[in-house]
Each structure stands twice: as structure tokens, then as C-alpha cells.
Coordinates of C-alpha atoms in Angstrom, one line a residue:
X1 CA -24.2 -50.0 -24.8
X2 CA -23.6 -53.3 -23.0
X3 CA -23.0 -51.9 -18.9
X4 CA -20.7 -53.5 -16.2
X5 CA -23.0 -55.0 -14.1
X6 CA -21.3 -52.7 -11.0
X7 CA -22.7 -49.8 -13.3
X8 CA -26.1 -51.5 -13.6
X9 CA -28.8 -49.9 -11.6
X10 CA -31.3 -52.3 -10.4
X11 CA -35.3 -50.5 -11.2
X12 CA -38.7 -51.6 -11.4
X13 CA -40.1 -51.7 -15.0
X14 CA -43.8 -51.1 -15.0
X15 CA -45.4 -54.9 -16.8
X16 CA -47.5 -52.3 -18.7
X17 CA -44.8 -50.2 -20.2
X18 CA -44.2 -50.9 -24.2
X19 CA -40.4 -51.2 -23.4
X20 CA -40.8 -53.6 -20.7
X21 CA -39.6 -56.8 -22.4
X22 CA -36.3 -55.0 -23.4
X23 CA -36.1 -53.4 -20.1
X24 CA -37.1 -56.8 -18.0
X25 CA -34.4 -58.8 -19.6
X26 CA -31.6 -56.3 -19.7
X27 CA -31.8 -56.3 -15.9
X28 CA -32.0 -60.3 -16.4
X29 CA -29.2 -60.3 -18.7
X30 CA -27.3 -57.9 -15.9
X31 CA -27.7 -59.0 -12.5
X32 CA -29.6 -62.3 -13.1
X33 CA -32.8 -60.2 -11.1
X34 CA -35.7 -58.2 -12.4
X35 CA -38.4 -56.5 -11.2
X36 CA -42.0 -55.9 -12.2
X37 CA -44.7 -53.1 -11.0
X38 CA -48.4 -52.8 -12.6
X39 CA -48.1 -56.6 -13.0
X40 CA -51.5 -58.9 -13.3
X41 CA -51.0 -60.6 -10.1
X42 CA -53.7 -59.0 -7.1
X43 CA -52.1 -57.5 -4.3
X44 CA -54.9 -58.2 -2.2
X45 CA -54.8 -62.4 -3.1
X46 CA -51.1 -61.5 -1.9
X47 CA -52.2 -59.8 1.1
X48 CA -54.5 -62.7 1.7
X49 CA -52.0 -65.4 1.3
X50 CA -50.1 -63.6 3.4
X51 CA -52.4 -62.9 6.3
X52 CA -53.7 -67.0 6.6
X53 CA -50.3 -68.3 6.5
X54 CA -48.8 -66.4 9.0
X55 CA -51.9 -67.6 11.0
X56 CA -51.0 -71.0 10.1
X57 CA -47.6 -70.7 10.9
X58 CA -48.0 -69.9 14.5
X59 CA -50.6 -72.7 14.9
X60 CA -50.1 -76.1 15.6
X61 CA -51.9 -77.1 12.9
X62 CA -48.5 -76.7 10.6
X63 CA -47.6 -80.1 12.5
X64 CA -50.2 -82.2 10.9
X65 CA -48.3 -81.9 7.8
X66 CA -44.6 -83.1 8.3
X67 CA -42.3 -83.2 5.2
X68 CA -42.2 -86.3 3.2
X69 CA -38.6 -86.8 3.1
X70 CA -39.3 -88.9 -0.3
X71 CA -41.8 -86.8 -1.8
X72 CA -40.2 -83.2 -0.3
X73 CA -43.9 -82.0 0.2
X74 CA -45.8 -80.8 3.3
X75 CA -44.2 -78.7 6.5
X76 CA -40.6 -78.1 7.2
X77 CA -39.6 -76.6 10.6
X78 CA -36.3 -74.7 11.2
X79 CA -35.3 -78.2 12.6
X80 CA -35.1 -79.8 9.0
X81 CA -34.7 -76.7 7.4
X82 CA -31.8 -75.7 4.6
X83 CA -28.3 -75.0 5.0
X84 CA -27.2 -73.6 1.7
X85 CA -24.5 -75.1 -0.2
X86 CA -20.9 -73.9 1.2
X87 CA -22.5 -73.0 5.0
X88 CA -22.8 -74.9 8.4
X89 CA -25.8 -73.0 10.3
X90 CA -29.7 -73.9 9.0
X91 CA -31.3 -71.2 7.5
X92 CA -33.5 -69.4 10.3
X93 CA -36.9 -70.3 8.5
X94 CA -39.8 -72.8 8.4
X95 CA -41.4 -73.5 5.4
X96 CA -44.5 -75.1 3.4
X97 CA -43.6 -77.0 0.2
X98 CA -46.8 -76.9 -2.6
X99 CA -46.3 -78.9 -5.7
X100 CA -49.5 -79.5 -8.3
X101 CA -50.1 -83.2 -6.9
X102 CA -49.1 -82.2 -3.3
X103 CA -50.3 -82.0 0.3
X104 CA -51.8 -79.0 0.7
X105 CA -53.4 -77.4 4.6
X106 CA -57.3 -77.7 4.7
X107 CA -56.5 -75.1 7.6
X108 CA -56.5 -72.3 4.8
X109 CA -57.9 -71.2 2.2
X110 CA -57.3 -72.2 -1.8
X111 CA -55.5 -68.4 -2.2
X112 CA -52.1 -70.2 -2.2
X113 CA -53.4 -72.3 -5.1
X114 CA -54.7 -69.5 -6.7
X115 CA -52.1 -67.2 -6.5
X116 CA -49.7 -70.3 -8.0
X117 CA -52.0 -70.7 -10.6
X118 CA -52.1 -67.3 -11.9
X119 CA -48.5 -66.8 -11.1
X120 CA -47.2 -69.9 -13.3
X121 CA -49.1 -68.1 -16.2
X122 CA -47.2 -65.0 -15.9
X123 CA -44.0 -66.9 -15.5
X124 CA -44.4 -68.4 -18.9
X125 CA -45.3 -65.0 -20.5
X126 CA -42.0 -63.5 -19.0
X127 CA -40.3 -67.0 -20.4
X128 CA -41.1 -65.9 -23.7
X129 CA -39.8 -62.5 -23.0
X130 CA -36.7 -64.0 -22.5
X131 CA -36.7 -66.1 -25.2
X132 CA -37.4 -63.3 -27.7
X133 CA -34.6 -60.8 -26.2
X134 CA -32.0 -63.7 -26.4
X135 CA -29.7 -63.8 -29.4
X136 CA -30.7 -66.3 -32.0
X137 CA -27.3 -68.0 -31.6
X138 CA -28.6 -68.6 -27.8
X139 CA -32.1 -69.6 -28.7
X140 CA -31.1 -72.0 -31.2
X141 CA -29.2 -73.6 -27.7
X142 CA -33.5 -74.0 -26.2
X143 CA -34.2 -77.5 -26.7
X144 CA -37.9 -76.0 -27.2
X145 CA -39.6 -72.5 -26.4
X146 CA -39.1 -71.8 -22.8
X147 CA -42.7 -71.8 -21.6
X148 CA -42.8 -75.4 -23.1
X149 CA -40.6 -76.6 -20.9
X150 CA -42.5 -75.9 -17.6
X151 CA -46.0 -76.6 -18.8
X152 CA -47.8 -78.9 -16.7
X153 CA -44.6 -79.8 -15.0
X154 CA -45.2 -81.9 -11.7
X155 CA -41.8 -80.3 -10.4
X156 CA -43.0 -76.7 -10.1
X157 CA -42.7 -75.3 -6.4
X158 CA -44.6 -73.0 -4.9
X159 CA -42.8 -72.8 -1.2
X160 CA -45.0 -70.7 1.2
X161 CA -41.9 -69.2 3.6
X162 CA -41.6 -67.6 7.1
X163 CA -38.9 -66.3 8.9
X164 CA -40.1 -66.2 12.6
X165 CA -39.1 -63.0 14.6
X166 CA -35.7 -63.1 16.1
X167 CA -35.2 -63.8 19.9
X168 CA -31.7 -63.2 20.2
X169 CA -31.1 -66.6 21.3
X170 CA -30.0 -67.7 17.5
X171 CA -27.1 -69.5 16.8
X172 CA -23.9 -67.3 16.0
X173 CA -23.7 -66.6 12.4
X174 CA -27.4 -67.8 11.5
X175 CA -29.5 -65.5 8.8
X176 CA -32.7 -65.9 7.4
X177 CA -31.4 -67.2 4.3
X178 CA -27.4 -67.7 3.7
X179 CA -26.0 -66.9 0.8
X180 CA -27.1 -69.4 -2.5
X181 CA -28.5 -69.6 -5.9
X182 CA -31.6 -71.1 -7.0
X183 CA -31.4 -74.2 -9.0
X184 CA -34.9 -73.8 -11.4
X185 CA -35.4 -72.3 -14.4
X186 CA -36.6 -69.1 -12.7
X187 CA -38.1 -67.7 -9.9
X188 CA -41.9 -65.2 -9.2
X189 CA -41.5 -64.0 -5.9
X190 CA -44.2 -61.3 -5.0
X191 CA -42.2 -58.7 -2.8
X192 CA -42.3 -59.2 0.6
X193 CA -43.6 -58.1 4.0
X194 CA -40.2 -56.9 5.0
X195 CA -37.1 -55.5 2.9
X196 CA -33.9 -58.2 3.4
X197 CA -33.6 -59.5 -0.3
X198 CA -29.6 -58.9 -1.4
X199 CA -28.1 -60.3 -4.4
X200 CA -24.5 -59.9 -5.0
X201 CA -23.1 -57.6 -7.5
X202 CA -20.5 -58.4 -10.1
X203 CA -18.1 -55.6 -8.0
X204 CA -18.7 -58.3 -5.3
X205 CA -21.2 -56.0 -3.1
X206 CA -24.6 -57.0 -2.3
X207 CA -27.0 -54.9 -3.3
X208 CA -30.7 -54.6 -2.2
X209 CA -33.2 -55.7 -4.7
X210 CA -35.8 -53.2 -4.3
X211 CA -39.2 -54.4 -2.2
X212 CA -41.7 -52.4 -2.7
X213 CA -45.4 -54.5 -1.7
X214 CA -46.8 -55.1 -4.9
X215 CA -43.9 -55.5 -7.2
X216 CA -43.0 -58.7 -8.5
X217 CA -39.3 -59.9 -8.3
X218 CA -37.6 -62.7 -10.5
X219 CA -34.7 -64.3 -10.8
X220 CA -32.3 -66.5 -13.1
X221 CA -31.9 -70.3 -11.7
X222 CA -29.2 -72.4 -12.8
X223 CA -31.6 -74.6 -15.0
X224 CA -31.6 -71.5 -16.9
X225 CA -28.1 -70.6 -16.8
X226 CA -27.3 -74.1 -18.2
X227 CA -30.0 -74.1 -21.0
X228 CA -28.4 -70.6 -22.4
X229 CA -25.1 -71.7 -22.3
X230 CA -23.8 -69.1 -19.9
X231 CA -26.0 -66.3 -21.4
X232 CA -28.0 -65.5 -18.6
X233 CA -26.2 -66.6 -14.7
X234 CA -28.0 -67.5 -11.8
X235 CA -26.8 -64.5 -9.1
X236 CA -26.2 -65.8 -5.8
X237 CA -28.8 -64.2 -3.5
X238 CA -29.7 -63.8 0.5
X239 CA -31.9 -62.7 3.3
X240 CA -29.9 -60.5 5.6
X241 CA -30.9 -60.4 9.5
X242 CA -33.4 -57.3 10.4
X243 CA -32.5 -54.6 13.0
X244 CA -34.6 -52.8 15.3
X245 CA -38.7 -52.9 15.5
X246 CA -38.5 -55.3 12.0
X247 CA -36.1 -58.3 14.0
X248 CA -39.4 -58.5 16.2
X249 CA -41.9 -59.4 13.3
X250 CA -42.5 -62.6 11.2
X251 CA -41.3 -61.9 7.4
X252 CA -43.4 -63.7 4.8
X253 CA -42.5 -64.6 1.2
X254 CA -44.0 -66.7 -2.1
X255 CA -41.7 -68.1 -4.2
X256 CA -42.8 -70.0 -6.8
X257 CA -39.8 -71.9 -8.0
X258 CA -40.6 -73.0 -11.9
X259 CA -39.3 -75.9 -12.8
X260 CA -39.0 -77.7 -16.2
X261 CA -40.7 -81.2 -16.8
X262 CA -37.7 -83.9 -15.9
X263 CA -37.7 -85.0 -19.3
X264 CA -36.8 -81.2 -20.7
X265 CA -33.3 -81.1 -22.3
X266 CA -31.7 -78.6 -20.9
X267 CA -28.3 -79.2 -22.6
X268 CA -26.1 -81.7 -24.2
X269 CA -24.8 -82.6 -20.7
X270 CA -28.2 -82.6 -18.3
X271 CA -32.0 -83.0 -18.7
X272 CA -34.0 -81.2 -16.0
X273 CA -34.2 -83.9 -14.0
X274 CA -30.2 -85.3 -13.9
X275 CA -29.7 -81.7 -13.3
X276 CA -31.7 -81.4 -10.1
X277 CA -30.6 -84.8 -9.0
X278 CA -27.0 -84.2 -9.8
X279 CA -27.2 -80.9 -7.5
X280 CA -29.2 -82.3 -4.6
X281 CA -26.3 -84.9 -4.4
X282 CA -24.1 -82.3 -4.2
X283 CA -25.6 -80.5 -1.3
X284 CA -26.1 -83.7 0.1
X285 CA -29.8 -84.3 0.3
X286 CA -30.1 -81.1 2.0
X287 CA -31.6 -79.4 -1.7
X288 CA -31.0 -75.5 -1.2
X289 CA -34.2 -74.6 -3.7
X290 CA -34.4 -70.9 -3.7

């Protein structure tokens, strides 16, 4: 039977498991989140990517690579940072923005590129995990299979994110990421260093997406969303403040935002790419991502 989503239990589901497809996409289907243990993805290239970033991070080597305000590549500090959609304090992150024909630090090693690479296949086997839970009457609404639409898409993201430690001195009412949904098709993130990640529940409660380091959390976008009609929602999403020993550490995190090719149909109203435009006028240039 169909639950309530305030019913709905978020739980890992083992990639291995011969259920996992129905399992993966009924969490999908109920809070717009999933999550994956015993997945292909290393730990240790996590661990690695992990460990050289947060190196680079607290180098000035991160300033060779400023953003390109045209091109959205390269390093953004918390001084050009997000604010999400709806809120008036920046996000309390600084970020490094990867895209297939980007900028990318020859300060580190190609374990970033590698981790994409491998990820962006998985991504397109979960896509078709989706696609063959969905309903036919929802499938026939895919303007092509799923995976099609983000193959050798130059839009793809992979955003290499740190929240420094906090000092105290932050601005009233700043988090580490305010409250927003992602506007892709979906999003790999490979748990991370620290617990934080909340989506809201459809009782209106946020609930803590479980973080275990290895496990492989994804999430509905709105390009998604859009594409099925409704049938899957993007859930709005956060990064709550730390407490204690954890408010003194850097938090790390990989999303790999994957986006559809701008000429992918994503509905009779919007391709891919007058969807992404039509949001980033809406926040203004200021292009909450994920």
C-alpha cells in the first residue's frame, strides 16, 4: 500500500539487494530522497577526494581560480556564495564548480574527475531504475529514456563543497545551507564527513537523511519533477548548523548535480535549458544549484 510520506521511514537499501530498484524508487517516489549502501563507487576515491580538497580549501591556491561569472566555473568563496531562493543571509560555504569542459585545480589530483566519471555512470543506471518503476502513463510523459537525456551533457556539475568550521562570529540566522531544492534532474551525493543533511517531511518536519560514510544519497530535482508531470517532487532540503566538537571542523560534500543536455525536452512548457534559465532569473542570478 501507497504510505503517507509522514509514515515513510527513510532506510538505506543495499545497491546489491534484488529488491533494490523497487525499494530505491519507493523512497524516491516518497520523500523525493534515497539512499544507497554496497554501491560501486570506492570509499577510499571518496576518502581521497575528500582529504586533497580540504587541503585545497585552506590553501591559497583556491584563489587562482576565481569564478567565471559567465561561464559559473572555477572557485567561489563565501563572499559570492548562494543565498537560496526565499532567504537573505549567504549560505556559510565556499565552493569549487567542475563541469566536463571546465577549469579544474592542477593543485590536486584527477580523483575529483574520477570519482565524477564513475559517479555519472551510476547516475544513469539509477535513471533507468526510475524510469522502469514509473507508471507507463508517466513514462510515456519522458521525451526519451532518462539516461539519454544527461549523456554527454556539457551542463553536468560536479560542485566540490566545504563548509568551514564555525567561529561564532557568523551572521545571525546564517546555516551552512538554507533551506532549497535542487533544480537538476537528480542529484549523487556520497555521504558526508559530518551528519547535517535534513529534508522536510510532508508532516512539515525535517527529517535527517541518514549519513552513514559510504552510503550514497540522491535526490529528485525539479528538472525531474517537471519531466514526470508531478510524479516524482523535488523535496526542499538543508544543512543545519553543528553543535559541540563538530561546529569546530570543516564539513566536506560531492554533489554531482546531473543535468540534462539544453536541448532535452523536458515538457511541453520547458526544454532543459529554458528551464534552468527561467529559474536562475528567478533567483536573480544568484542560481541556488543543490
Amino acid at each position: 500500500m501507497h504510505q503517507s510520506p509522514e509514515a515513510f521511514q527513510l532506510a538505506a537499501v543495499s545497491y546489491r539487494s534484488p529488491d533494490a530498484p523497487a525499494r530505491f524508487v519507493e523512497a524516491l517516489r516518497e520523500t523525493g530522497f534515497g539512499v544507497l549502501v554496497d554501491h560501486p563507487i570506492p570509499v577510499d576515491l571518496v576518502e581521497d577526494v575528500y582529504a586533497e580538497w580540504l587541503a585545497f580549501f585552506d590553501s591559497p591556491a583556491k584563489h587562482r581560480y576565481p569564478r567565471d561569472p559567465e561561464r559559473q566555473d572555477g572557485y567561489f568563496s563565501h563572499a559570492v556564495s548562494e543565498t537560496a531562493k526565499g532567504h537573505s543571509k549567504r549560505d556559510l560555504k565556499e565552493y569549487f564548480h567542475i563541469f566536463p569542459w571546465g577549469r579544474y585545480p592542477g593543485e590536486v589530483s584527477g580523483a575529483a574527475r574520477r570519482y565524477r566519471d564513475l559517479a555519472a555512470v551510476v547516475a544513469g543506471e539509477l535513471l533507468g531504475w526510475i524510469e522502469d518503476q514509473t507508471p507507463a502513463d508517466v513514462r510515456a510523459r519522458f521525451s526519451m529514456p532518462l539516461g539519454a537525456m544527461i549523456a554527454d551533457s556539457p551542463s553536468s556539475l560536479l560542485r566540490v563543497l566545504r563548509y568551514p568550521p564555525l567561529t561564532g562570529g557568523e551572521e545571525h540566522g546564517a546555516v551552512r545551507a538554507a533551506a532549497h531544492e535542487d533544480i537538476n534532474l537528480i542529484t549523487l551525493l556520497p555521504a558526508s564527513n559530518q551528519s547535517g543533511l535534513q529534508l522536510l517531511a510532508g508532516d512539515g518536519n525535517w527529517m535527517d537523511v541518514p549519513c552513514d560514510f559510504g552510503a550514497l544519497v540522491v535526490n529528485v530535482g525539479d528538472m525531474l519533477q517537471e519531466a514526470s508531470g508531478g510524479y516524482f517532487r523535488s523535496t526542499t532540503h538543508r544543512v543545519v548548523n553543528p553543535s559541540g566538537e563538530a561546529a569546530r571542523m570543516s564539513r566536506i560534500s560531492l554533489p554531482l548535480f546531473l543535468q540534462p543536455r539544453p536541448e532535452v525536452v523536458l515538457s511541453e512548457r520547458y526544454t532543459a535549458g529554458s528551464y534552468l534559465a527561467e529559474r536562475l532569473r528567478e533567483l536573480s542570478g544568484r542560481g541556488k544549484e543543490g
